[in-house]
Amino acid sequence: MLSIGELSKRTGVKVPTIRYYEQMGLLAAVERSGGNQRRYSRTDLERLAFIRHARDLGFEIERIRELIALSNHPKDACEGADRIALAHLSDVRDKIDRLKKLEHELERIVSHCSGHTVEDCYVIRALSDHGLCDHEH
Amino acid sequence: MLSIGELSKRTGVKVPTIRYYEQMGLLAAVERSGGNQRRYSRTDLERLAFIRHARDLGFEIERIRELIALSNHPKDACEGADRIALAHLSDVRDKIDRLKKLEHELERIVSHCSGHTVEDCYVIRALSDHGLCDHEH
DNA sequence: CATAATTGCTCTAGCCACTAGAGGTTCAAG
DNA sequence: CTTGAACCTCTAGTGGCTAGAGCAATTATG
């Protein structure tokens, strides 16, 4: 049985975050010591590692809740898990696309800035005047 | 003079967001009608367009505050504005890099999923077992 | 075994950039 | 003059934590 601090060290999830996940219902309320301190089993550690891994991959708490529910019904098709992962992948790709457009616009703006005073500064001017932009955003 | 609703239509910034920007000090507190309703001038509209444009490019409120301060001192060097824009560009690039790693990891996970039940599902297994991953994250 | 340091507990509030809603007032059209 | 849309302020909620107060339990040291 691990204390919350030991669990934290082993998973890399901070102590308040572990308590937060419990509050959010991702981790079940766990056994307590005589003095009301949480005691975690190996199973709890594995579930937390699962959560952490999913968070690292950018899944939302709500999606993780769904993934846990699916993993608890091993006879169900894994269609659900696939769908969640593919939807997330699509979100990630959308974000990348949007950020790349920003990147190019910002590159263009800073590369044009050759003035030494704000009057000439392309950064400020570009922000003031949308007409100086290449595309919509 | 424009009402807040007209200003909203012309800039594409929602009414509560305009009030929020005023509260945050990006827009100065503005003239009011007899009945305490906000009335905006062309100058106010231009400033709001500036703010909107900067937000669209992903600048934080605090950075926009700084950019406005710089644009109000046209004799100062535009070094500051350049620095803010370059720092933001660097943030955007970092985000893109991180998202691309996620993208590849997710692609790998979903492409390996050929099982029909959760027991075989690579999505669930990959999340349970970090050892199945290619690199650190 | 006493004490001190560390770790744990709960509860509340803060972060960012809005968004939603309640409950009331003002304005413009007909 | 009435109706209905738009406006006002204020509070609370979003997501995923993080920080801090004020206290209790556990562990390490003398």
Short mmCIF file of C-alpha atoms (C1' of nucleotides) in Angstrom, two decimals, chain D:
data_model
loop_
_atom_site.label_atom_id
_atom_site.label_comp_id
_atom_site.label_asym_id
_atom_site.label_seq_id
_atom_site.Cartn_x
_atom_site.Cartn_y
_atom_site.Cartn_z
"C1'" DC D 1 -47.85 54.96 -25.55
"C1'" DT D 2 -46.79 50.36 -25.90
"C1'" DT D 3 -44.02 46.73 -27.19
"C1'" DG D 4 -39.88 44.31 -27.85
"C1'" DA D 5 -35.15 44.47 -28.66
"C1'" DA D 6 -31.05 45.93 -26.87
"C1'" DC D 7 -28.74 47.51 -22.98
"C1'" DC D 8 -27.09 47.60 -17.89
"C1'" DT D 9 -24.62 45.23 -13.62
"C1'" DC D 10 -23.47 41.37 -11.09
"C1'" DT D 11 -22.47 36.61 -10.23
"C1'" DA D 12 -21.12 32.09 -11.50
"C1'" DG D 13 -19.38 28.58 -14.64
"C1'" DT D 14 -15.88 26.50 -18.09
"C1'" DG D 15 -11.13 23.02 -17.90
"C1'" DG D 16 -7.45 21.20 -15.54
"C1'" DC D 17 -5.25 22.04 -12.48
"C1'" DT D 18 -2.34 24.97 -8.62
"C1'" DA D 19 -1.71 27.54 -4.25
"C1'" DG D 20 -2.62 28.46 0.33
"C1'" DA D 21 -4.78 28.28 5.07
"C1'" DG D 22 -5.27 25.78 9.06
"C1'" DC D 23 -5.18 21.59 11.06
"C1'" DA D 24 -4.13 16.15 11.91
"C1'" DA D 25 -1.23 12.10 11.25
"C1'" DT D 26 2.92 9.90 10.42
"C1'" DT D 27 7.94 9.22 10.42
"C1'" DA D 28 12.71 10.25 11.76
"C1'" DT D 29 15.85 11.66 15.08
"C1'" DG D 30 17.74 12.47 19.83
#
